[in-house]
Amino acid sequence: MSAETPVQSVGTFTRLRLRFRDWRGGRPFWAGLFTLLGGLPIAYFPYATLKLGTMAVSMATTAGAGSLIIGILLVTLGLTMWFQQATRIFAGVAAILLALVSLVVSNIGGFIVGFVLALLGGALSIAWVPAGKAAPVTGEAPADGTTGYVPAPRAGDADAPLSEGAPAQSARTDDSNGGYRVG
């Protein structure tokens, strides 16, 4: 590229795609999506009517209301994972418990499809950790034979070395997750 080459502006689609990628990267996106998609078959199948030629097969049972509640709660938990990252552990545990309850209440968990999706979404939500600053890697082994772990300084003692065996207290906060303390 030379100095005389005109600058090309990024198209609207590319700009929107990059904004979506940034939005998706700061939250447990796949966990929320799987949980949301897991709630749909759990809520839908008890009220569905399947037509096989002239014969209609209806799955409506007395547990239809319970299935609808479980499905709506899973959809709500999926949206909560997207928009309230601080509650991701609670939402993940609740999604796993609701998926297990749906096995009994809702036609074997939406014919296993909703169960597996909700279980996977809950597990991904629990496992997701916000992106943080990684510790620098020197590539050299320490001379004292330890593993190379360097604890963070304690709050208020930025210059004082940590005593041997004292637990490290990290006082930094990460602004990328809304100011919640991580670590």
Short mmCIF file of N, CA and C in Angstrom, two decimals:
data_model
loop_
_atom_site.label_atom_id
_atom_site.label_comp_id
_atom_site.label_asym_id
_atom_site.label_seq_id
_atom_site.Cartn_x
_atom_site.Cartn_y
_atom_site.Cartn_z
N MET A 1 0.85 -1.16 0.00
CA MET A 1 0.00 0.00 0.00
C MET A 1 0.90 1.23 0.00
N SER A 2 0.69 2.12 -0.92
CA SER A 2 1.49 3.33 -1.00
C SER A 2 0.72 4.51 -0.41
N ALA A 3 1.39 5.62 -0.31
CA ALA A 3 0.76 6.82 0.24
C ALA A 3 -0.31 7.37 -0.69
N GLU A 4 -0.27 6.99 -1.94
CA GLU A 4 -1.22 7.50 -2.90
C GLU A 4 -2.47 6.63 -3.03
N THR A 5 -2.48 5.47 -2.39
CA THR A 5 -3.63 4.59 -2.46
C THR A 5 -4.76 5.18 -1.63
N PRO A 6 -5.96 5.31 -2.22
CA PRO A 6 -7.07 5.88 -1.45
C PRO A 6 -7.49 4.93 -0.32
N VAL A 7 -7.89 5.50 0.79
CA VAL A 7 -8.35 4.71 1.92
C VAL A 7 -9.77 4.24 1.64
N GLN A 8 -9.97 2.94 1.78
CA GLN A 8 -11.29 2.39 1.55
C GLN A 8 -12.00 2.23 2.89
N SER A 9 -13.21 2.71 2.93
CA SER A 9 -13.95 2.57 4.18
C SER A 9 -14.50 1.15 4.29
N VAL A 10 -14.62 0.70 5.51
CA VAL A 10 -15.15 -0.63 5.77
C VAL A 10 -16.65 -0.59 5.55
N GLY A 11 -17.17 -1.62 4.91
CA GLY A 11 -18.60 -1.68 4.61
C GLY A 11 -19.44 -1.86 5.86
N THR A 12 -20.72 -1.62 5.70
CA THR A 12 -21.65 -1.72 6.83
C THR A 12 -21.72 -3.14 7.36
N PHE A 13 -21.75 -4.13 6.47
CA PHE A 13 -21.81 -5.51 6.91
C PHE A 13 -20.59 -5.89 7.73
N THR A 14 -19.41 -5.49 7.27
CA THR A 14 -18.18 -5.80 7.99
C THR A 14 -18.16 -5.12 9.35
N ARG A 15 -18.60 -3.88 9.40
CA ARG A 15 -18.65 -3.16 10.67
C ARG A 15 -19.59 -3.84 11.66
N LEU A 16 -20.77 -4.24 11.18
CA LEU A 16 -21.73 -4.92 12.05
C LEU A 16 -21.21 -6.28 12.50
N ARG A 17 -20.54 -6.99 11.59
CA ARG A 17 -19.98 -8.29 11.93
C ARG A 17 -18.90 -8.16 12.99
N LEU A 18 -18.05 -7.15 12.88
CA LEU A 18 -17.00 -6.94 13.87
C LEU A 18 -17.58 -6.50 15.22
N ARG A 19 -18.62 -5.68 15.18
CA ARG A 19 -19.28 -5.30 16.45
C ARG A 19 -19.91 -6.50 17.12
N PHE A 20 -20.55 -7.38 16.32
CA PHE A 20 -21.14 -8.59 16.89
C PHE A 20 -20.06 -9.51 17.46
N ARG A 21 -18.93 -9.61 16.79
CA ARG A 21 -17.83 -10.44 17.30
C ARG A 21 -17.32 -9.91 18.63
N ASP A 22 -17.19 -8.60 18.75
CA ASP A 22 -16.76 -8.00 20.03
C ASP A 22 -17.80 -8.25 21.12
N TRP A 23 -19.07 -8.10 20.78
CA TRP A 23 -20.14 -8.34 21.75
C TRP A 23 -20.14 -9.79 22.20
N ARG A 24 -20.01 -10.70 21.25
CA ARG A 24 -20.03 -12.13 21.52
C ARG A 24 -18.82 -12.56 22.34
N GLY A 25 -17.68 -11.93 22.13
CA GLY A 25 -16.46 -12.32 22.82
C GLY A 25 -16.44 -11.96 24.29
N GLY A 26 -17.29 -11.02 24.72
CA GLY A 26 -17.27 -10.59 26.11
C GLY A 26 -18.31 -11.25 26.98
N ARG A 27 -18.88 -12.34 26.54
CA ARG A 27 -19.94 -13.01 27.30
C ARG A 27 -19.98 -14.48 26.92
N PRO A 28 -20.62 -15.32 27.73
CA PRO A 28 -20.73 -16.74 27.38
C PRO A 28 -21.79 -16.96 26.29
N PHE A 29 -21.45 -16.59 25.07
CA PHE A 29 -22.41 -16.58 23.98
C PHE A 29 -22.93 -17.98 23.66
N TRP A 30 -22.03 -18.93 23.47
CA TRP A 30 -22.45 -20.28 23.08
C TRP A 30 -23.23 -20.96 24.19
N ALA A 31 -22.87 -20.69 25.43
CA ALA A 31 -23.62 -21.25 26.56
C ALA A 31 -25.06 -20.74 26.54
N GLY A 32 -25.23 -19.44 26.33
CA GLY A 32 -26.57 -18.87 26.27
C GLY A 32 -27.36 -19.39 25.09
N LEU A 33 -26.69 -19.55 23.95
CA LEU A 33 -27.38 -20.03 22.75
C LEU A 33 -27.85 -21.47 22.94
N PHE A 34 -26.98 -22.34 23.44
CA PHE A 34 -27.37 -23.74 23.65
C PHE A 34 -28.48 -23.86 24.69
N THR A 35 -28.41 -23.06 25.76
CA THR A 35 -29.45 -23.11 26.78
C THR A 35 -30.77 -22.63 26.21
N LEU A 36 -30.73 -21.55 25.45
CA LEU A 36 -31.94 -21.02 24.82
C LEU A 36 -32.54 -22.03 23.85
N LEU A 37 -31.70 -22.64 23.03
CA LEU A 37 -32.19 -23.64 22.07
C LEU A 37 -32.67 -24.90 22.77
N GLY A 38 -32.12 -25.22 23.94
CA GLY A 38 -32.58 -26.38 24.70
C GLY A 38 -33.96 -26.18 25.27
N GLY A 39 -34.32 -24.94 25.59
CA GLY A 39 -35.65 -24.67 26.14
C GLY A 39 -36.75 -24.77 25.11
N LEU A 40 -36.44 -24.56 23.85
CA LEU A 40 -37.48 -24.57 22.81
C LEU A 40 -38.14 -25.94 22.61
N PRO A 41 -37.39 -27.03 22.40
CA PRO A 41 -38.10 -28.32 22.24
C PRO A 41 -38.78 -28.80 23.51
N ILE A 42 -38.22 -28.44 24.66
CA ILE A 42 -38.84 -28.85 25.92
C ILE A 42 -40.21 -28.20 26.07
N ALA A 43 -40.33 -26.94 25.68
CA ALA A 43 -41.61 -26.24 25.78
C ALA A 43 -42.55 -26.60 24.62
N TYR A 44 -42.01 -26.95 23.46
CA TYR A 44 -42.84 -27.14 22.27
C TYR A 44 -43.48 -28.53 22.18
N PHE A 45 -42.71 -29.59 22.42
CA PHE A 45 -43.21 -30.94 22.15
C PHE A 45 -44.47 -31.34 22.91
N PRO A 46 -44.67 -30.96 24.17
CA PRO A 46 -45.91 -31.37 24.83
C PRO A 46 -47.16 -30.75 24.19
N TYR A 47 -47.03 -29.68 23.44
CA TYR A 47 -48.18 -29.03 22.83
C TYR A 47 -48.27 -29.28 21.32
N ALA A 48 -47.33 -30.04 20.77
CA ALA A 48 -47.30 -30.27 19.33
C ALA A 48 -48.31 -31.35 18.93
N THR A 49 -48.83 -31.23 17.74
CA THR A 49 -49.70 -32.24 17.16
C THR A 49 -49.05 -32.71 15.88
N LEU A 50 -48.66 -33.97 15.84
CA LEU A 50 -47.99 -34.55 14.69
C LEU A 50 -49.04 -35.23 13.82
N LYS A 51 -49.04 -34.94 12.52
CA LYS A 51 -50.00 -35.53 11.59
C LYS A 51 -49.29 -36.59 10.76
N LEU A 52 -49.79 -37.80 10.85
CA LEU A 52 -49.29 -38.90 10.03
C LEU A 52 -50.43 -39.35 9.11
N GLY A 53 -50.45 -38.78 7.94
CA GLY A 53 -51.55 -39.05 7.01
C GLY A 53 -52.83 -38.43 7.55
N THR A 54 -53.81 -39.27 7.82
CA THR A 54 -55.08 -38.78 8.38
C THR A 54 -55.13 -38.92 9.90
N MET A 55 -54.10 -39.52 10.46
CA MET A 55 -54.07 -39.73 11.90
C MET A 55 -53.29 -38.60 12.57
N ALA A 56 -53.85 -38.03 13.63
CA ALA A 56 -53.18 -36.97 14.38
C ALA A 56 -52.68 -37.54 15.71
N VAL A 57 -51.40 -37.33 15.97
CA VAL A 57 -50.79 -37.79 17.21
C VAL A 57 -50.54 -36.56 18.08
N SER A 58 -51.16 -36.53 19.24
CA SER A 58 -51.02 -35.39 20.14
C SER A 58 -50.23 -35.82 21.37
N MET A 59 -49.27 -34.99 21.76
CA MET A 59 -48.44 -35.30 22.91
C MET A 59 -48.91 -34.58 24.16
N ALA A 60 -50.03 -33.94 24.13
CA ALA A 60 -50.51 -33.15 25.26
C ALA A 60 -50.71 -34.05 26.47
N THR A 61 -50.05 -33.69 27.54
CA THR A 61 -50.14 -34.47 28.78
C THR A 61 -50.48 -33.53 29.92
N THR A 62 -50.67 -34.10 31.10
CA THR A 62 -50.92 -33.24 32.26
C THR A 62 -49.66 -32.49 32.68
N ALA A 63 -48.53 -32.94 32.23
CA ALA A 63 -47.27 -32.26 32.56
C ALA A 63 -46.94 -31.15 31.57
N GLY A 64 -47.89 -30.81 30.71
CA GLY A 64 -47.63 -29.77 29.71
C GLY A 64 -47.32 -28.43 30.33
N ALA A 65 -47.98 -28.08 31.41
CA ALA A 65 -47.70 -26.79 32.07
C ALA A 65 -46.30 -26.78 32.66
N GLY A 66 -45.88 -27.89 33.25
CA GLY A 66 -44.52 -27.98 33.78
C GLY A 66 -43.48 -27.88 32.69
N SER A 67 -43.75 -28.50 31.55
CA SER A 67 -42.84 -28.42 30.41
C SER A 67 -42.72 -26.99 29.90
N LEU A 68 -43.85 -26.31 29.83
CA LEU A 68 -43.85 -24.93 29.37
C LEU A 68 -43.04 -24.04 30.32
N ILE A 69 -43.20 -24.25 31.62
CA ILE A 69 -42.45 -23.46 32.60
C ILE A 69 -40.96 -23.74 32.49
N ILE A 70 -40.58 -25.01 32.37
CA ILE A 70 -39.16 -25.35 32.25
C ILE A 70 -38.58 -24.75 30.98
N GLY A 71 -39.31 -24.84 29.88
CA GLY A 71 -38.82 -24.28 28.62
C GLY A 71 -38.64 -22.77 28.69
N ILE A 72 -39.62 -22.08 29.27
CA ILE A 72 -39.52 -20.62 29.39
C ILE A 72 -38.37 -20.23 30.32
N LEU A 73 -38.19 -20.97 31.41
CA LEU A 73 -37.07 -20.67 32.31
C LEU A 73 -35.73 -20.91 31.64
N LEU A 74 -35.61 -21.93 30.81
CA LEU A 74 -34.35 -22.17 30.10
C LEU A 74 -34.07 -21.06 29.09
N VAL A 75 -35.10 -20.61 28.39
CA VAL A 75 -34.90 -19.48 27.46
C VAL A 75 -34.48 -18.23 28.24
N THR A 76 -35.11 -17.99 29.38
CA THR A 76 -34.75 -16.84 30.20
C THR A 76 -33.33 -16.95 30.72
N LEU A 77 -32.92 -18.15 31.15
CA LEU A 77 -31.54 -18.34 31.63
C LEU A 77 -30.53 -18.14 30.49
N GLY A 78 -30.88 -18.56 29.28
CA GLY A 78 -30.00 -18.33 28.14
C GLY A 78 -29.80 -16.84 27.87
N LEU A 79 -30.88 -16.08 27.95
CA LEU A 79 -30.77 -14.62 27.77
C LEU A 79 -30.01 -13.99 28.94
N THR A 80 -30.19 -14.52 30.14
CA THR A 80 -29.46 -14.01 31.30
C THR A 80 -27.96 -14.22 31.14
N MET A 81 -27.57 -15.35 30.59
CA MET A 81 -26.15 -15.60 30.35
C MET A 81 -25.56 -14.57 29.39
N TRP A 82 -26.35 -14.12 28.44
CA TRP A 82 -25.86 -13.12 27.49
C TRP A 82 -25.77 -11.73 28.09
N PHE A 83 -26.77 -11.34 28.86
CA PHE A 83 -26.86 -9.95 29.27
C PHE A 83 -26.47 -9.69 30.72
N GLN A 84 -26.30 -10.71 31.53
CA GLN A 84 -25.87 -10.56 32.92
C GLN A 84 -24.76 -11.57 33.19
N GLN A 85 -23.55 -11.26 32.75
CA GLN A 85 -22.45 -12.21 32.86
C GLN A 85 -22.09 -12.53 34.31
N ALA A 86 -22.40 -11.63 35.23
CA ALA A 86 -22.06 -11.86 36.63
C ALA A 86 -22.84 -13.02 37.22
N THR A 87 -23.97 -13.38 36.65
CA THR A 87 -24.79 -14.47 37.17
C THR A 87 -24.62 -15.75 36.37
N ARG A 88 -23.52 -15.88 35.65
CA ARG A 88 -23.34 -17.03 34.77
C ARG A 88 -23.26 -18.34 35.53
N ILE A 89 -22.66 -18.36 36.73
CA ILE A 89 -22.56 -19.60 37.51
C ILE A 89 -23.96 -20.04 37.96
N PHE A 90 -24.73 -19.11 38.52
CA PHE A 90 -26.09 -19.44 38.93
C PHE A 90 -26.91 -19.92 37.74
N ALA A 91 -26.83 -19.20 36.63
CA ALA A 91 -27.61 -19.56 35.44
C ALA A 91 -27.19 -20.93 34.92
N GLY A 92 -25.91 -21.24 34.97
CA GLY A 92 -25.43 -22.54 34.51
C GLY A 92 -25.93 -23.68 35.38
N VAL A 93 -25.85 -23.50 36.70
CA VAL A 93 -26.33 -24.53 37.62
C VAL A 93 -27.84 -24.71 37.47
N ALA A 94 -28.57 -23.60 37.37
CA ALA A 94 -30.02 -23.67 37.21
C ALA A 94 -30.39 -24.35 35.90
N ALA A 95 -29.64 -24.09 34.83
CA ALA A 95 -29.92 -24.73 33.54
C ALA A 95 -29.69 -26.23 33.62
N ILE A 96 -28.63 -26.64 34.30
CA ILE A 96 -28.37 -28.08 34.45
C ILE A 96 -29.46 -28.75 35.26
N LEU A 97 -29.89 -28.12 36.36
CA LEU A 97 -30.96 -28.70 37.18
C LEU A 97 -32.28 -28.77 36.42
N LEU A 98 -32.61 -27.72 35.68
CA LEU A 98 -33.84 -27.74 34.89
C LEU A 98 -33.77 -28.78 33.78
N ALA A 99 -32.60 -28.98 33.19
CA ALA A 99 -32.46 -30.01 32.17
C ALA A 99 -32.69 -31.39 32.77
N LEU A 100 -32.17 -31.62 33.97
CA LEU A 100 -32.39 -32.91 34.63
C LEU A 100 -33.85 -33.12 34.99
N VAL A 101 -34.52 -32.07 35.46
CA VAL A 101 -35.94 -32.17 35.80
C VAL A 101 -36.77 -32.41 34.54
N SER A 102 -36.33 -31.86 33.41
CA SER A 102 -37.10 -32.03 32.18
C SER A 102 -37.12 -33.48 31.70
N LEU A 103 -36.18 -34.30 32.13
CA LEU A 103 -36.21 -35.71 31.76
C LEU A 103 -37.47 -36.38 32.27
N VAL A 104 -37.86 -36.02 33.47
CA VAL A 104 -39.03 -36.63 34.09
C VAL A 104 -40.33 -35.92 33.67
N VAL A 105 -40.28 -34.60 33.61
CA VAL A 105 -41.50 -33.81 33.42
C VAL A 105 -41.89 -33.68 31.95
N SER A 106 -40.95 -33.53 31.08
CA SER A 106 -41.26 -33.12 29.71
C SER A 106 -40.84 -34.13 28.66
N ASN A 107 -41.56 -35.21 28.52
CA ASN A 107 -41.33 -36.18 27.44
C ASN A 107 -39.84 -36.48 27.23
N ILE A 108 -39.22 -36.98 28.25
CA ILE A 108 -37.80 -37.33 28.23
C ILE A 108 -36.95 -36.14 27.78
N GLY A 109 -37.21 -34.99 28.37
CA GLY A 109 -36.41 -33.80 28.10
C GLY A 109 -36.52 -33.29 26.68
N GLY A 110 -37.71 -33.25 26.15
CA GLY A 110 -37.87 -32.80 24.76
C GLY A 110 -37.24 -33.80 23.81
N PHE A 111 -37.50 -35.09 24.05
CA PHE A 111 -36.94 -36.20 23.28
C PHE A 111 -35.41 -36.11 23.23
N ILE A 112 -34.81 -35.91 24.36
CA ILE A 112 -33.37 -35.87 24.60
C ILE A 112 -32.69 -34.65 23.97
N VAL A 113 -33.25 -34.08 22.92
CA VAL A 113 -32.63 -32.94 22.24
C VAL A 113 -32.53 -31.74 23.16
N GLY A 114 -33.63 -31.34 23.76
CA GLY A 114 -33.62 -30.20 24.66
C GLY A 114 -32.78 -30.46 25.89
N PHE A 115 -32.82 -31.68 26.40
CA PHE A 115 -32.03 -32.05 27.56
C PHE A 115 -30.53 -31.87 27.29
N VAL A 116 -30.06 -32.41 26.18
CA VAL A 116 -28.63 -32.34 25.85
C VAL A 116 -28.20 -30.89 25.61
N LEU A 117 -29.00 -30.12 24.89
CA LEU A 117 -28.64 -28.73 24.62
C LEU A 117 -28.60 -27.90 25.90
N ALA A 118 -29.58 -28.08 26.78
CA ALA A 118 -29.61 -27.33 28.03
C ALA A 118 -28.47 -27.75 28.95
N LEU A 119 -28.16 -29.03 28.98
CA LEU A 119 -27.05 -29.53 29.80
C LEU A 119 -25.72 -28.98 29.29
N LEU A 120 -25.53 -28.98 27.99
CA LEU A 120 -24.31 -28.44 27.40
C LEU A 120 -24.19 -26.94 27.64
N GLY A 121 -25.29 -26.21 27.48
CA GLY A 121 -25.28 -24.78 27.73
C GLY A 121 -24.96 -24.44 29.18
N GLY A 122 -25.54 -25.19 30.12
CA GLY A 122 -25.24 -24.97 31.53
C GLY A 122 -23.79 -25.25 31.86
N ALA A 123 -23.24 -26.32 31.30
CA ALA A 123 -21.84 -26.64 31.55
C ALA A 123 -20.91 -25.59 30.95
N LEU A 124 -21.22 -25.12 29.76
CA LEU A 124 -20.40 -24.07 29.15
C LEU A 124 -20.47 -22.77 29.95
N SER A 125 -21.63 -22.49 30.51
CA SER A 125 -21.78 -21.27 31.30
C SER A 125 -20.93 -21.33 32.57
N ILE A 126 -20.90 -22.47 33.22
CA ILE A 126 -20.08 -22.61 34.42
C ILE A 126 -18.60 -22.54 34.07
N ALA A 127 -18.22 -23.10 32.94
CA ALA A 127 -16.81 -23.16 32.56
C ALA A 127 -16.28 -21.84 31.98
N TRP A 128 -17.15 -20.95 31.53
CA TRP A 128 -16.70 -19.72 30.88
C TRP A 128 -16.07 -18.77 31.89
N VAL A 129 -14.95 -18.18 31.49
CA VAL A 129 -14.25 -17.20 32.32
C VAL A 129 -14.01 -15.97 31.46
N PRO A 130 -14.25 -14.77 31.99
CA PRO A 130 -14.00 -13.57 31.21
C PRO A 130 -12.53 -13.46 30.83
N ALA A 131 -12.28 -12.91 29.67
CA ALA A 131 -10.91 -12.72 29.22
C ALA A 131 -10.21 -11.72 30.13
N GLY A 132 -9.03 -12.06 30.54
CA GLY A 132 -8.26 -11.19 31.42
C GLY A 132 -6.85 -11.04 30.88
N LYS A 133 -6.08 -10.30 31.59
CA LYS A 133 -4.70 -10.10 31.20
C LYS A 133 -3.89 -11.31 31.62
N ALA A 134 -3.20 -11.89 30.69
CA ALA A 134 -2.39 -13.07 30.98
C ALA A 134 -1.06 -12.65 31.62
N ALA A 135 -0.55 -13.49 32.48
CA ALA A 135 0.74 -13.22 33.12
C ALA A 135 1.85 -13.41 32.09
N PRO A 136 2.89 -12.58 32.13
CA PRO A 136 3.98 -12.72 31.16
C PRO A 136 4.73 -14.03 31.38
N VAL A 137 5.10 -14.66 30.29
CA VAL A 137 5.84 -15.91 30.34
C VAL A 137 7.28 -15.62 29.95
N THR A 138 8.21 -15.97 30.82
CA THR A 138 9.62 -15.69 30.54
C THR A 138 10.29 -16.81 29.78
N GLY A 139 9.81 -18.03 29.92
CA GLY A 139 10.41 -19.15 29.22
C GLY A 139 11.57 -19.76 29.97
N GLU A 140 11.95 -19.21 31.11
CA GLU A 140 13.06 -19.75 31.90
C GLU A 140 12.52 -20.39 33.17
N ALA A 141 13.15 -21.46 33.59
CA ALA A 141 12.76 -22.10 34.85
C ALA A 141 13.42 -21.34 35.99
N PRO A 142 12.72 -21.16 37.11
CA PRO A 142 13.31 -20.47 38.25
C PRO A 142 14.49 -21.26 38.83
N ALA A 143 15.44 -20.54 39.40
CA ALA A 143 16.65 -21.17 39.94
C ALA A 143 16.37 -21.95 41.21
N ASP A 144 15.30 -21.59 41.94
CA ASP A 144 15.04 -22.25 43.22
C ASP A 144 14.26 -23.55 43.08
N GLY A 145 13.98 -24.00 41.87
CA GLY A 145 13.32 -25.27 41.66
C GLY A 145 11.81 -25.24 41.79
N THR A 146 11.19 -24.06 41.92
CA THR A 146 9.73 -23.97 42.01
C THR A 146 9.12 -24.04 40.62
N THR A 147 7.81 -23.94 40.55
CA THR A 147 7.11 -24.06 39.27
C THR A 147 7.10 -22.79 38.45
N GLY A 148 7.52 -21.69 39.02
CA GLY A 148 7.53 -20.44 38.28
C GLY A 148 6.35 -19.57 38.56
N TYR A 149 5.48 -19.97 39.50
CA TYR A 149 4.31 -19.15 39.84
C TYR A 149 4.77 -17.94 40.64
N VAL A 150 4.39 -16.77 40.17
CA VAL A 150 4.71 -15.53 40.88
C VAL A 150 3.40 -14.94 41.37
N PRO A 151 3.17 -14.93 42.70
CA PRO A 151 1.90 -14.40 43.20
C PRO A 151 1.80 -12.90 43.01
N ALA A 152 0.57 -12.42 42.86
CA ALA A 152 0.33 -10.99 42.71
C ALA A 152 0.54 -10.30 44.06
N PRO A 153 1.01 -9.05 44.06
CA PRO A 153 1.21 -8.35 45.33
C PRO A 153 -0.12 -8.08 46.01
N ARG A 154 -0.08 -7.98 47.33
CA ARG A 154 -1.29 -7.71 48.11
C ARG A 154 -1.70 -6.26 47.95
N ALA A 155 -2.96 -6.00 48.24
CA ALA A 155 -3.47 -4.63 48.16
C ALA A 155 -2.76 -3.77 49.19
N GLY A 156 -2.23 -2.66 48.77
CA GLY A 156 -1.55 -1.74 49.67
C GLY A 156 -0.08 -2.04 49.85
N ASP A 157 0.37 -3.22 49.44
CA ASP A 157 1.78 -3.61 49.58
C ASP A 157 2.39 -3.81 48.21
N ALA A 158 2.31 -2.80 47.37
CA ALA A 158 2.78 -2.95 45.99
C ALA A 158 4.28 -3.20 45.93
N ASP A 159 5.08 -2.61 46.84
CA ASP A 159 6.52 -2.76 46.78
C ASP A 159 7.04 -3.85 47.72
N ALA A 160 6.26 -4.25 48.71
CA ALA A 160 6.73 -5.22 49.68
C ALA A 160 6.66 -6.62 49.10
N PRO A 161 7.72 -7.43 49.26
CA PRO A 161 7.66 -8.80 48.76
C PRO A 161 6.75 -9.64 49.65
N LEU A 162 6.16 -10.65 49.06
CA LEU A 162 5.28 -11.55 49.81
C LEU A 162 6.13 -12.49 50.65
N SER A 163 5.64 -12.82 51.82
CA SER A 163 6.36 -13.77 52.65
C SER A 163 6.14 -15.17 52.11
N GLU A 164 7.05 -16.06 52.41
CA GLU A 164 7.00 -17.42 51.92
C GLU A 164 5.75 -18.12 52.44
N GLY A 165 4.95 -18.70 51.59
CA GLY A 165 3.77 -19.45 51.99
C GLY A 165 2.53 -18.60 52.23
N ALA A 166 2.62 -17.29 52.12
CA ALA A 166 1.44 -16.44 52.35
C ALA A 166 0.55 -16.48 51.11
N PRO A 167 -0.76 -16.57 51.28
CA PRO A 167 -1.64 -16.57 50.12
C PRO A 167 -1.64 -15.22 49.42
N ALA A 168 -1.70 -15.25 48.12
CA ALA A 168 -1.70 -14.01 47.34
C ALA A 168 -3.11 -13.44 47.28
N GLN A 169 -3.24 -12.16 47.45
CA GLN A 169 -4.52 -11.46 47.36
C GLN A 169 -4.43 -10.50 46.18
N SER A 170 -5.26 -10.69 45.20
CA SER A 170 -5.25 -9.81 44.04
C SER A 170 -6.29 -8.72 44.24
N ALA A 171 -5.87 -7.47 44.12
CA ALA A 171 -6.78 -6.35 44.34
C ALA A 171 -7.16 -5.66 43.04
N ARG A 172 -6.78 -6.22 41.93
CA ARG A 172 -7.10 -5.54 40.68
C ARG A 172 -8.50 -5.92 40.21
N THR A 173 -9.11 -5.01 39.53
CA THR A 173 -10.40 -5.29 38.92
C THR A 173 -10.25 -5.16 37.42
N ASP A 174 -11.10 -5.82 36.71
CA ASP A 174 -11.04 -5.79 35.26
C ASP A 174 -12.26 -5.01 34.77
N ASP A 175 -12.01 -3.96 34.02
CA ASP A 175 -13.11 -3.11 33.54
C ASP A 175 -13.90 -3.76 32.41
N SER A 176 -13.35 -4.80 31.77
CA SER A 176 -14.05 -5.38 30.65
C SER A 176 -15.28 -6.19 31.08
N ASN A 177 -15.39 -6.54 32.35
CA ASN A 177 -16.54 -7.31 32.79
C ASN A 177 -17.47 -6.48 33.65
N GLY A 178 -17.48 -5.18 33.49
CA GLY A 178 -18.41 -4.34 34.21
C GLY A 178 -17.97 -3.97 35.60
N GLY A 179 -16.68 -4.12 35.90
CA GLY A 179 -16.17 -3.73 37.20
C GLY A 179 -16.28 -4.80 38.27
N TYR A 180 -16.70 -6.00 37.90
CA TYR A 180 -16.77 -7.07 38.90
C TYR A 180 -15.38 -7.61 39.14
N ARG A 181 -15.11 -7.99 40.36
CA ARG A 181 -13.80 -8.49 40.73
C ARG A 181 -13.63 -9.90 40.20
N VAL A 182 -12.53 -10.14 39.55
CA VAL A 182 -12.22 -11.45 38.99
C VAL A 182 -10.88 -11.89 39.56
N GLY A 183 -10.83 -13.08 40.09
CA GLY A 183 -9.56 -13.65 40.54
C GLY A 183 -9.27 -13.47 41.98
#
